[in-house]
Coordinates of C-alpha atoms (C1' of nucleotides) in Angstrom, one line a residue:
Chain A
M1 CA -3.5 -32.5 0.3
S2 CA -5.4 -29.4 -0.7
V3 CA -4.1 -25.9 0.2
R4 CA -5.3 -24.3 3.4
V5 CA -4.2 -20.8 4.3
R6 CA -5.3 -18.3 6.9
Y7 CA -5.5 -14.7 7.6
A8 CA -5.2 -14.2 11.3
P9 CA -5.5 -10.6 12.4
S10 CA -5.6 -9.4 15.9
P11 CA -8.5 -7.1 16.7
T12 CA -6.5 -4.3 18.2
G13 CA -7.1 -1.6 15.6
L14 CA -8.5 -0.8 12.2
Q15 CA -7.7 -3.0 9.2
H16 CA -4.8 -1.3 7.4
I17 CA -3.1 -1.6 4.1
G18 CA -0.4 -4.0 5.3
G19 CA -2.9 -6.4 6.9
I20 CA -5.2 -6.4 3.9
R21 CA -2.4 -7.0 1.6
T22 CA -1.5 -10.2 3.6
A23 CA -5.2 -11.2 3.5
L24 CA -5.4 -10.7 -0.2
F25 CA -2.3 -12.7 -1.0
N26 CA -3.5 -15.6 1.2
Y27 CA -7.0 -15.4 -0.4
F28 CA -5.7 -15.3 -4.0
F29 CA -3.2 -18.1 -3.3
A30 CA -5.9 -20.3 -1.8
K31 CA -8.3 -19.6 -4.7
A32 CA -5.6 -20.1 -7.4
N33 CA -4.9 -23.5 -5.9
N34 CA -8.5 -24.6 -5.3
G35 CA -7.8 -24.3 -1.6
S36 CA -9.5 -22.9 1.4
F37 CA -9.1 -19.4 2.9
I38 CA -9.6 -19.4 6.7
L39 CA -10.2 -16.4 8.9
R40 CA -9.0 -16.6 12.5
I41 CA -9.2 -14.0 15.2
E42 CA -6.1 -13.8 17.3
D43 CA -7.6 -12.0 20.3
T44 CA -5.3 -13.2 23.0
D45 CA -4.3 -9.8 24.2
Q46 CA -7.1 -8.7 26.5
S47 CA -5.6 -5.3 27.2
R48 CA -5.5 -4.2 23.5
Y49 CA -8.7 -5.8 22.4
Q50 CA -11.2 -3.5 20.6
E51 CA -14.7 -4.4 19.8
E52 CA -14.7 -1.8 17.0
A53 CA -11.7 -3.6 15.4
L54 CA -13.7 -6.7 14.8
D55 CA -16.6 -4.8 13.2
D56 CA -14.1 -3.0 11.1
L57 CA -12.5 -6.3 10.0
Y58 CA -15.8 -7.8 8.9
S59 CA -17.0 -4.6 7.1
T60 CA -13.6 -4.2 5.4
L61 CA -13.6 -7.8 4.0
K62 CA -17.2 -7.4 3.0
W63 CA -16.4 -4.2 1.2
L64 CA -13.6 -5.9 -0.7
K65 CA -15.8 -8.9 -1.3
I66 CA -13.3 -11.2 0.3
E67 CA -15.3 -14.2 1.6
W68 CA -13.7 -16.7 3.9
D69 CA -14.4 -20.5 3.7
E70 CA -14.0 -21.1 7.4
G71 CA -13.9 -18.7 10.3
P72 CA -16.1 -16.7 12.6
V73 CA -19.7 -16.1 11.4
V74 CA -19.5 -18.8 8.8
G75 CA -18.1 -21.5 11.1
G76 CA -16.3 -24.6 9.9
P77 CA -15.0 -28.0 11.0
F78 CA -12.1 -26.7 13.0
G79 CA -13.7 -24.0 15.1
P80 CA -14.1 -22.1 17.1
Y81 CA -12.1 -19.6 15.1
K82 CA -11.6 -17.0 17.8
Q83 CA -8.6 -17.8 20.0
S84 CA -10.3 -16.4 23.1
Q85 CA -12.7 -19.4 22.8
R86 CA -9.9 -21.9 22.6
I87 CA -8.0 -21.0 25.8
A88 CA -8.4 -24.5 27.4
L89 CA -6.7 -26.0 24.4
Y90 CA -3.6 -23.8 24.7
Q91 CA -3.4 -24.4 28.4
E92 CA -3.6 -28.1 27.9
Y93 CA -0.7 -28.1 25.4
A94 CA 1.4 -25.7 27.4
N95 CA 1.1 -27.9 30.5
K96 CA 1.9 -30.9 28.4
L97 CA 5.2 -29.3 27.4
V98 CA 5.9 -28.6 31.1
Q99 CA 5.2 -32.2 32.0
E100 CA 7.6 -33.4 29.3
G101 CA 10.3 -31.0 30.5
K102 CA 10.1 -28.9 27.3
A103 CA 8.8 -25.9 29.1
Y104 CA 8.8 -24.6 32.6
R105 CA 7.0 -22.3 35.0
C106 CA 8.7 -19.0 35.6
Y107 CA 7.9 -17.0 38.7
C108 CA 9.9 -13.9 37.9
T109 CA 8.2 -10.6 38.6
N110 CA 7.8 -7.8 36.1
E111 CA 10.0 -5.7 38.4
R112 CA 12.8 -8.2 38.1
L113 CA 12.4 -8.5 34.3
D114 CA 12.4 -4.7 33.9
A115 CA 15.5 -4.3 36.0
L116 CA 17.2 -7.1 34.0
R117 CA 16.3 -5.4 30.7
E118 CA 17.5 -2.0 32.0
Q119 CA 20.8 -3.5 33.0
Q120 CA 21.3 -5.3 29.7
T121 CA 20.7 -2.1 27.8
K122 CA 23.0 -0.1 30.0
E123 CA 25.8 -2.6 29.8
K124 CA 25.2 -3.6 26.2
T125 CA 25.5 -7.2 27.0
K126 CA 25.8 -9.6 24.1
I127 CA 22.7 -11.6 25.0
Q128 CA 19.6 -9.7 25.5
G129 CA 16.4 -11.0 27.0
Y130 CA 15.4 -13.4 29.8
D131 CA 18.3 -14.8 31.8
R132 CA 16.6 -18.2 32.2
H133 CA 16.6 -17.7 35.9
C134 CA 13.6 -20.1 36.5
R135 CA 14.8 -22.8 34.1
S136 CA 17.2 -24.1 36.7
L137 CA 15.0 -24.0 39.7
T138 CA 15.3 -27.0 41.9
D139 CA 12.2 -29.1 42.7
S140 CA 12.1 -27.9 46.3
Q141 CA 12.3 -24.3 45.2
R142 CA 9.4 -24.9 42.8
T143 CA 7.3 -26.5 45.5
E144 CA 8.1 -23.6 47.8
L145 CA 7.0 -21.0 45.2
E146 CA 3.9 -23.0 44.4
K147 CA 3.0 -23.1 48.1
E148 CA 3.3 -19.3 48.3
G149 CA 0.8 -19.2 45.4
K150 CA 3.0 -17.1 43.3
E151 CA 1.9 -16.1 39.8
Y152 CA 3.8 -17.7 37.0
V153 CA 4.1 -17.8 33.3
I154 CA 5.1 -20.8 31.2
R155 CA 8.3 -20.4 29.2
F156 CA 9.4 -22.6 26.3
K157 CA 12.9 -24.1 26.6
I158 CA 15.0 -23.0 23.6
P159 CA 17.9 -25.4 23.1
L160 CA 21.1 -24.0 24.5
S161 CA 23.1 -24.9 21.4
G162 CA 22.6 -25.9 17.8
K163 CA 20.8 -24.1 15.1
T164 CA 17.4 -24.1 13.5
T165 CA 16.8 -23.9 9.8
F166 CA 13.7 -23.6 7.7
T167 CA 13.1 -23.1 4.0
D168 CA 11.1 -20.1 3.1
L169 CA 9.1 -20.5 -0.1
L170 CA 10.3 -17.1 -1.2
M171 CA 13.6 -16.5 0.7
G172 CA 15.0 -20.0 0.5
P173 CA 16.8 -21.5 3.5
I174 CA 17.0 -19.3 6.6
T175 CA 19.2 -20.4 9.5
R176 CA 19.3 -19.0 13.0
S177 CA 21.5 -20.2 15.8
N178 CA 19.4 -21.3 18.8
T179 CA 21.4 -19.0 21.0
D180 CA 20.2 -16.1 19.0
I181 CA 16.5 -17.0 19.5
S182 CA 14.9 -15.0 22.3
P183 CA 15.8 -17.0 25.4
D184 CA 12.9 -19.1 26.5
P185 CA 10.0 -17.0 25.4
I186 CA 6.7 -16.9 27.3
I187 CA 4.1 -19.1 25.7
L188 CA 1.4 -18.9 28.4
K189 CA 0.9 -15.6 30.2
S190 CA 0.1 -15.3 33.9
D191 CA -3.6 -14.5 33.0
G192 CA -3.8 -18.0 31.5
F193 CA -3.9 -16.6 27.9
P194 CA -1.4 -17.9 25.4
T195 CA 1.0 -15.6 23.6
Y196 CA 0.9 -15.3 19.8
H197 CA 3.6 -18.0 19.3
L198 CA 1.8 -20.8 21.2
A199 CA -1.7 -20.1 19.9
N200 CA -0.5 -19.7 16.4
V201 CA 1.4 -22.9 16.3
I202 CA -1.4 -24.9 17.9
D203 CA -4.1 -23.5 15.7
D204 CA -2.1 -23.8 12.5
H205 CA -1.7 -27.5 13.4
F206 CA -5.3 -28.3 14.4
M207 CA -6.8 -26.2 11.6
E208 CA -4.5 -28.1 9.2
I209 CA -3.0 -25.1 7.7
T210 CA -0.6 -26.0 4.8
H211 CA 1.0 -22.7 4.0
I212 CA 1.7 -19.9 6.4
M213 CA 1.9 -16.6 4.5
R214 CA 2.6 -13.6 6.6
A215 CA 4.7 -10.5 6.6
Q216 CA 8.5 -10.6 6.8
E217 CA 8.5 -9.1 10.2
W218 CA 7.8 -12.6 11.4
I219 CA 10.9 -14.2 10.0
P220 CA 12.9 -13.8 13.3
S221 CA 10.3 -15.7 15.2
A222 CA 9.8 -18.5 12.7
P223 CA 12.6 -20.7 14.2
L224 CA 10.7 -20.5 17.5
H225 CA 7.5 -21.7 15.8
L226 CA 9.5 -24.5 14.2
L227 CA 10.9 -25.6 17.6
L228 CA 7.4 -25.5 19.0
H229 CA 6.0 -27.7 16.2
E230 CA 8.8 -30.1 16.8
A231 CA 8.3 -30.2 20.5
F232 CA 4.7 -31.3 19.9
G233 CA 5.9 -33.7 17.2
W234 CA 3.8 -32.0 14.6
K235 CA 4.4 -31.5 10.9
I236 CA 5.5 -28.0 9.9
P237 CA 3.5 -26.0 7.4
K238 CA 5.3 -24.4 4.5
L239 CA 6.4 -20.9 5.3
C240 CA 6.2 -17.9 3.0
H241 CA 7.2 -14.5 4.4
L242 CA 5.8 -11.7 2.3
P243 CA 7.6 -8.4 1.6
M244 CA 6.5 -5.6 3.9
V245 CA 4.7 -2.5 2.8
M246 CA 6.6 0.6 3.5
G247 CA 6.0 4.4 3.6
S248 CA 7.7 6.9 1.3
D249 CA 10.6 7.1 3.7
G250 CA 11.3 3.4 3.6
Q251 CA 10.0 2.7 7.1
K252 CA 7.1 0.4 7.9
L253 CA 3.9 2.0 6.6
S254 CA 2.2 3.8 9.5
K255 CA -0.2 6.7 10.1
R256 CA 2.4 9.4 9.8
H257 CA 2.7 8.5 6.1
G258 CA -1.0 9.3 5.6
S259 CA -4.0 7.2 5.8
T260 CA -3.4 3.5 6.3
A261 CA -6.8 2.3 7.5
V262 CA -8.8 0.8 4.7
R263 CA -11.9 2.6 6.2
D264 CA -10.3 6.0 5.6
F265 CA -9.6 5.1 1.9
R266 CA -13.2 4.0 1.6
N267 CA -14.5 7.2 3.1
E268 CA -12.4 9.4 0.8
G269 CA -14.0 7.7 -2.1
Y270 CA -11.6 5.0 -3.2
L271 CA -13.3 2.1 -4.9
A272 CA -12.8 -1.4 -3.7
E273 CA -11.7 -2.6 -7.1
A274 CA -9.0 0.1 -7.3
L275 CA -7.6 -0.6 -3.8
L276 CA -7.7 -4.3 -4.3
N277 CA -6.0 -4.0 -7.7
Y278 CA -3.3 -1.6 -6.5
V279 CA -2.5 -3.4 -3.2
S280 CA -2.2 -6.7 -5.0
L281 CA 0.6 -5.1 -7.0
V282 CA 2.7 -4.1 -4.0
G283 CA 5.1 -7.1 -3.8
W284 CA 3.5 -9.0 -6.6
S285 CA 3.5 -8.7 -10.4
Y286 CA 2.1 -10.7 -13.3
D287 CA 4.5 -10.1 -16.1
G288 CA 5.7 -6.6 -15.4
E289 CA 3.5 -5.2 -18.2
R290 CA -0.1 -5.9 -17.4
E291 CA -1.5 -4.1 -14.3
F292 CA -5.2 -4.1 -14.4
F293 CA -6.7 -7.1 -12.7
T294 CA -10.1 -7.8 -11.3
K295 CA -10.5 -9.9 -8.2
E296 CA -11.8 -12.8 -10.3
E297 CA -8.7 -12.6 -12.5
L298 CA -6.4 -12.5 -9.5
K299 CA -8.1 -15.6 -8.1
V300 CA -6.8 -17.5 -11.2
L301 CA -3.6 -15.7 -12.0
F302 CA -2.0 -15.2 -8.6
S303 CA 1.2 -17.2 -8.1
L304 CA 3.8 -17.4 -5.4
E305 CA 6.7 -17.3 -7.9
K306 CA 6.0 -13.7 -8.8
I307 CA 6.1 -12.3 -5.3
S308 CA 9.1 -10.1 -4.8
K309 CA 11.5 -10.4 -1.9
A310 CA 12.2 -6.7 -1.4
P311 CA 9.8 -4.5 0.6
G312 CA 7.6 -2.2 -1.5
V313 CA 6.8 1.5 -0.9
F314 CA 3.1 2.3 -0.9
D315 CA 2.5 4.9 -3.6
Y316 CA -0.6 7.0 -2.9
K317 CA -0.4 8.7 -6.3
K318 CA -0.5 5.4 -8.2
L319 CA -3.5 4.3 -6.1
Q320 CA -5.2 7.5 -7.2
W321 CA -4.5 6.8 -10.8
F322 CA -6.0 3.3 -10.4
N323 CA -9.0 4.9 -8.7
G324 CA -9.6 7.4 -11.5
H325 CA -9.4 4.5 -14.0
Y326 CA -12.0 2.5 -12.1
I327 CA -14.3 5.5 -11.7
R328 CA -14.3 6.0 -15.4
L329 CA -15.2 2.4 -15.9
K330 CA -18.5 3.0 -14.1
S331 CA -21.7 3.7 -15.9
D332 CA -23.2 7.1 -15.2
E333 CA -25.9 5.5 -13.2
Q334 CA -23.5 3.5 -11.1
L335 CA -21.3 6.5 -10.5
M336 CA -24.3 8.5 -9.4
Q337 CA -25.2 6.0 -6.8
L338 CA -21.6 6.1 -5.5
L339 CA -21.6 9.9 -5.5
L340 CA -24.9 10.5 -3.8
P341 CA -23.7 9.9 -0.2
Y342 CA -21.0 12.6 -0.7
L343 CA -23.5 15.1 -2.0
I344 CA -25.9 14.3 0.9
E345 CA -23.1 14.6 3.4
A346 CA -22.3 18.0 2.0
N347 CA -25.9 19.0 2.3
Y348 CA -26.2 19.7 -1.4
I349 CA -29.2 17.4 -1.6
S350 CA -31.5 16.0 0.9
K351 CA -31.1 12.6 2.6
E352 CA -34.1 11.3 0.6
P353 CA -33.3 13.1 -2.6
T354 CA -36.2 14.4 -4.6
N355 CA -36.6 13.4 -8.2
E356 CA -35.7 17.0 -9.1
Q357 CA -32.5 16.7 -7.2
L358 CA -31.7 13.3 -8.7
N359 CA -32.3 14.6 -12.2
K360 CA -29.9 17.5 -11.5
V361 CA -27.3 15.1 -10.2
R362 CA -27.8 12.8 -13.1
L363 CA -26.9 15.6 -15.5
L364 CA -23.7 16.5 -13.8
I365 CA -22.3 13.0 -13.7
P366 CA -20.8 13.1 -17.2
L367 CA -19.3 16.5 -16.4
V368 CA -17.3 15.2 -13.4
K369 CA -16.6 11.6 -14.4
E370 CA -13.3 12.3 -16.1
R371 CA -12.2 14.6 -13.4
L372 CA -12.6 12.6 -10.3
K373 CA -9.7 11.0 -8.6
V374 CA -11.6 10.0 -5.5
L375 CA -15.4 10.2 -5.1
R376 CA -15.2 12.9 -2.5
D377 CA -13.7 15.3 -5.1
V378 CA -17.2 15.7 -6.4
V379 CA -18.0 18.0 -3.4
A380 CA -15.5 20.6 -4.3
M381 CA -16.2 20.2 -8.0
V382 CA -19.9 20.8 -8.1
G383 CA -20.3 23.0 -5.0
F384 CA -21.0 26.1 -7.1
L385 CA -24.2 24.5 -8.3
F386 CA -25.6 24.0 -4.8
E387 CA -24.4 27.0 -2.8
E388 CA -23.4 30.5 -3.3
I389 CA -19.8 31.3 -3.9
K390 CA -18.4 32.5 -0.6
E391 CA -15.7 34.8 -1.7
M392 CA -14.8 36.2 -5.0
Q393 CA -11.7 38.2 -5.6
A394 CA -11.7 40.7 -8.4
S395 CA -8.1 39.6 -9.2
S396 CA -9.2 36.1 -9.9
L397 CA -11.9 37.3 -12.4
I398 CA -9.3 39.2 -14.4
P399 CA -7.4 37.0 -16.9
K400 CA -3.7 37.5 -17.4
K401 CA -2.8 40.5 -19.6
M402 CA -6.2 42.0 -19.2
G403 CA -7.4 44.9 -17.0
P404 CA -10.6 45.2 -15.0
K405 CA -12.3 47.5 -17.5
E406 CA -11.8 45.1 -20.3
T407 CA -13.1 42.3 -18.2
I408 CA -16.2 44.2 -17.4
E409 CA -16.8 44.7 -21.0
V410 CA -16.4 41.0 -21.7
L411 CA -18.9 40.1 -19.0
E412 CA -21.4 42.8 -20.1
R413 CA -21.3 41.9 -23.7
S414 CA -21.6 38.2 -22.8
L415 CA -24.8 38.7 -20.9
P416 CA -27.2 39.0 -23.8
I417 CA -25.6 36.0 -25.6
I418 CA -25.9 33.9 -22.5
S419 CA -29.4 35.0 -21.8
E420 CA -30.5 33.1 -24.8
I421 CA -28.9 29.8 -23.7
E422 CA -32.2 28.1 -23.2
S423 CA -33.2 28.5 -26.8
C424 CA -29.8 27.7 -28.3
T425 CA -27.4 24.8 -28.6
N426 CA -24.0 24.9 -26.9
E427 CA -22.4 25.2 -30.3
E428 CA -24.4 28.3 -31.2
I429 CA -23.6 30.0 -27.9
E430 CA -20.0 29.0 -28.3
E431 CA -19.8 30.4 -31.7
R432 CA -21.2 33.7 -30.6
L433 CA -18.8 34.0 -27.7
L434 CA -15.9 33.2 -30.0
K435 CA -17.0 35.9 -32.3
L436 CA -17.1 38.3 -29.3
S437 CA -13.5 37.5 -28.4
E438 CA -12.5 38.3 -32.0
E439 CA -14.4 41.6 -31.9
L440 CA -12.7 42.5 -28.7
K441 CA -9.3 41.3 -30.0
L442 CA -8.9 38.9 -27.2
K443 CA -7.8 35.3 -26.9
T444 CA -10.6 32.8 -26.5
N445 CA -9.7 32.5 -22.9
G446 CA -10.2 36.2 -22.3
V447 CA -13.9 35.6 -22.7
F448 CA -14.4 32.1 -21.2
M449 CA -12.2 32.6 -18.1
P450 CA -14.0 35.5 -16.5
L451 CA -17.3 33.8 -17.2
R452 CA -16.0 30.6 -15.6
V453 CA -14.8 32.4 -12.5
A454 CA -17.9 34.4 -12.2
L455 CA -20.0 31.3 -12.3
T456 CA -17.9 28.9 -10.3
G457 CA -15.5 31.0 -8.3
S458 CA -12.7 28.8 -9.6
L459 CA -10.3 28.7 -12.5
V460 CA -11.0 25.1 -12.8
S461 CA -14.4 23.7 -13.3
P462 CA -16.6 21.4 -15.4
P463 CA -17.5 22.5 -18.9
L464 CA -18.8 26.1 -18.9
L465 CA -21.9 26.0 -20.9
D466 CA -23.2 22.8 -19.4
S467 CA -22.5 24.2 -16.0
M468 CA -24.6 27.2 -16.8
R469 CA -27.5 25.0 -17.9
L470 CA -27.3 23.1 -14.6
L471 CA -27.1 26.2 -12.6
G472 CA -30.1 27.7 -14.4
I473 CA -30.3 30.9 -16.4
E474 CA -31.4 33.1 -13.5
K475 CA -28.5 32.3 -11.2
T476 CA -26.1 32.4 -14.1
I477 CA -27.1 35.9 -15.0
A478 CA -27.1 36.9 -11.3
R479 CA -23.6 35.6 -10.8
I480 CA -22.3 37.4 -13.9
K481 CA -23.9 40.6 -12.7
R482 CA -22.4 40.2 -9.3
A483 CA -19.0 39.7 -10.8
I484 CA -19.4 42.9 -12.8
T485 CA -20.3 44.7 -9.6
I486 CA -17.2 43.4 -7.9
L487 CA -15.1 44.6 -10.8
I488 CA -16.7 48.1 -10.9
N489 CA -16.0 48.5 -7.2
E490 CA -12.4 47.4 -7.9
V491 CA -12.1 50.1 -10.6
N492 CA -13.6 52.8 -8.4
N493 CA -11.4 51.9 -5.4
G494 CA -8.2 51.2 -7.1
Chain B
rG1 C1' 24.6 -3.7 20.5
rU2 C1' 23.2 -8.6 18.5
rC3 C1' 20.7 -11.6 15.0
rU4 C1' 18.0 -12.2 10.3
rC5 C1' 16.4 -10.6 5.7
rC6 C1' 16.7 -7.4 1.4
rA7 C1' 19.2 -4.3 -2.9
rU8 C1' 17.2 -2.6 -11.3
rC9 C1' 14.7 4.5 -13.1
rG10 C1' 12.1 9.2 -7.6
rU11 C1' 8.2 4.9 -6.8
rC12 C1' 6.0 -0.2 -8.2
rU13 C1' 8.3 -3.6 -11.3
rA14 C1' 10.0 -7.0 -16.0
rG15 C1' 14.4 -9.2 -17.5
rU16 C1' 18.9 -12.1 -19.1
rG17 C1' 25.9 -15.1 -18.6
rG18 C1' 26.1 -11.5 -24.6
rU19 C1' 19.3 -6.8 -24.6
rU20 C1' 19.3 0.0 -27.7
rA21 C1' 18.0 -3.1 -19.8
rG22 C1' 11.2 -3.3 -21.1
rG23 C1' 6.4 -1.5 -18.9
rA24 C1' 3.5 1.6 -15.3
rC25 C1' 2.9 5.8 -11.8
rA26 C1' 5.1 10.5 -10.9
rU27 C1' 7.8 14.6 -13.3
rC28 C1' 8.7 17.5 -17.8
rG29 C1' 7.4 18.8 -22.9
rG30 C1' 3.8 18.5 -27.2
rG31 C1' -1.1 17.6 -29.4
rU32 C1' -6.7 17.5 -28.7
rU33 C1' -10.0 20.7 -25.4
rU34 C1' -13.2 27.4 -23.9
rU35 C1' -10.2 26.0 -18.2
rC36 C1' -9.2 21.6 -15.7
rA37 C1' -9.4 16.7 -16.4
rU38 C1' -9.6 12.6 -19.9
rC39 C1' -7.3 10.8 -24.2
rC40 C1' -2.9 10.6 -27.7
rC41 C1' 2.4 11.4 -28.7
rG42 C1' 7.3 12.3 -26.8
rA43 C1' 11.3 13.2 -23.1
rC44 C1' 14.0 12.5 -18.6
rA45 C1' 15.4 8.6 -15.6
rA46 C1' 18.0 2.6 -13.0
rC47 C1' 21.3 -2.4 -12.6
rG48 C1' 24.8 0.9 -4.8
rG49 C1' 30.6 0.1 -4.4
rG50 C1' 34.8 -3.3 -4.5
rG51 C1' 36.8 -7.9 -5.5
rG52 C1' 36.5 -12.5 -7.8
rU53 C1' 34.5 -16.8 -11.6
rU54 C1' 34.1 -16.3 -17.0
rC55 C1' 35.9 -15.0 -23.6
rA56 C1' 31.8 -12.1 -21.4
rA57 C1' 28.6 -10.1 -15.9
rU58 C1' 23.0 -6.2 -14.0
rU59 C1' 22.6 -11.6 -13.9
rC60 C1' 26.8 -16.5 -10.2
rC61 C1' 30.2 -16.2 -5.5
rC62 C1' 32.6 -13.1 -1.5
rC63 C1' 33.3 -8.5 1.1
rC64 C1' 31.7 -3.6 2.0
rU65 C1' 27.9 -0.1 2.1
rG66 C1' 23.0 1.1 2.5
rG67 C1' 18.0 -0.1 4.0
rA68 C1' 14.5 -2.8 6.8
rG69 C1' 12.7 -6.1 10.5
rA70 C1' 13.3 -8.6 15.2
rU71 C1' 15.3 -8.4 19.9
rG72 C1' 7.7 -7.6 24.9
rC73 C1' 3.3 -11.4 30.0
rC74 C1' 2.0 -7.0 21.5
rA75 C1' 0.7 -9.4 17.4

RNA sequence: GUCUCCAUCGUCUAGUGGUUAGGACAUCGGGUUUUCAUCCCGACAACGGGGGUUCAAUUCCCCCUGGAGAUGCCA
């Protein structure tokens, strides 16, 4: 039987790193085994449902170029693939369990359950959870409650003794005593919607899922799912619980660790290739040496055996490193297309860039390519070419071990040399500036640094002479003159 | 509290009953470079503790410790 796996997110928020990692592992596992990757929407919680979340799911998967073989939009033989469209099925099977005496209606109010929980916490009772009050209702009591028209939920009867064991593909055998399983969990809510457990088990069965790959946080409820499968008399899919993705403090990765939404990474200028490559390496490795993988390679090389058991910390720095690598792999033209939206957003160029603007941008691509960690960095990096420098401190113009007067001399004597930049090569200008530094008995930096700061307002910038060419001779001269003025004022005032 | 799972450099990881315990990121140093970055070279840095089993344990077993997750009419 061919492999069938699913990614089954619930549309209650933006797609995040942890979710997408699960999606990726399922996807790669399916592809590596010539199987099918199914997308299923687990929208059984009406109160937390967000329309935006669904859009985000689709756009995120599209961005990563993860296509699903069956699911919403594309359809498939086991649809519908949205749980909210399968309610009748869940109700039918929940009722079936009730009829067979494997589940029961519970009429307990939220007030009673809250009070129960509060008491249990206060008294630190051994067993936490539902007290199975309605499990032992007599027939006449039930008829009475029905007559009153009381709301009810359906609870699944967990055996009162014995234990449940399953073999996890990664973890090996895992056993849980039935008395430790949440006592008689709700499988059908009072609004007629199923809980995760019921819907999940029914769908996995009818969608003929062969392998359930999900995060380790599901281990504790796996025995319940097993019991549910057994109650229906269904075959149990193979289980594989993936290590979780943690933040730097070892806790489950969440917003307080930084961005976790894929959308945020995308906005910052992370490339899909980089994110996909890095995320695939959290909890999985190939041989411990190689770490660059394309999606296509992963679709062949991915294997369950190399998944690690221990949770992994998400390393933002390493992601950046991957991103820089993939940025440098782009051609200049490709990178330009990626960078344009950021330059437009910063108002450096117009929404419909003119040819002149495009030509200018085209020239600066090689200057920034090796410097970008994320695409958005380009804004700060080339801002000096598109807008005036807001603030310039005399102190930042003056290199270490030099005074303001010396710096003024450097700038003034550089001016005539730089004025000729349009009729000279970089090498010729460079040579003359080096000669100047010798004449003034300065280090090379003593000349280049003041010029750089005068031009860009920053100690760090793309190559100086190329920057001057891009900025244009007039602005270059004007900025150097402005710097001189600032320094003269500094001398007069201080 | 109870239950379950996990444990190699700061981080992601490779690895084996006998290895100088390997790689990558980060960090630090050096080289290239007019700065930064890239690139190259180098350094630092790990088998949580205690018992066994064994001629030999990082590796197998047990305990402890530590960490995480679950304990919802959320998924």
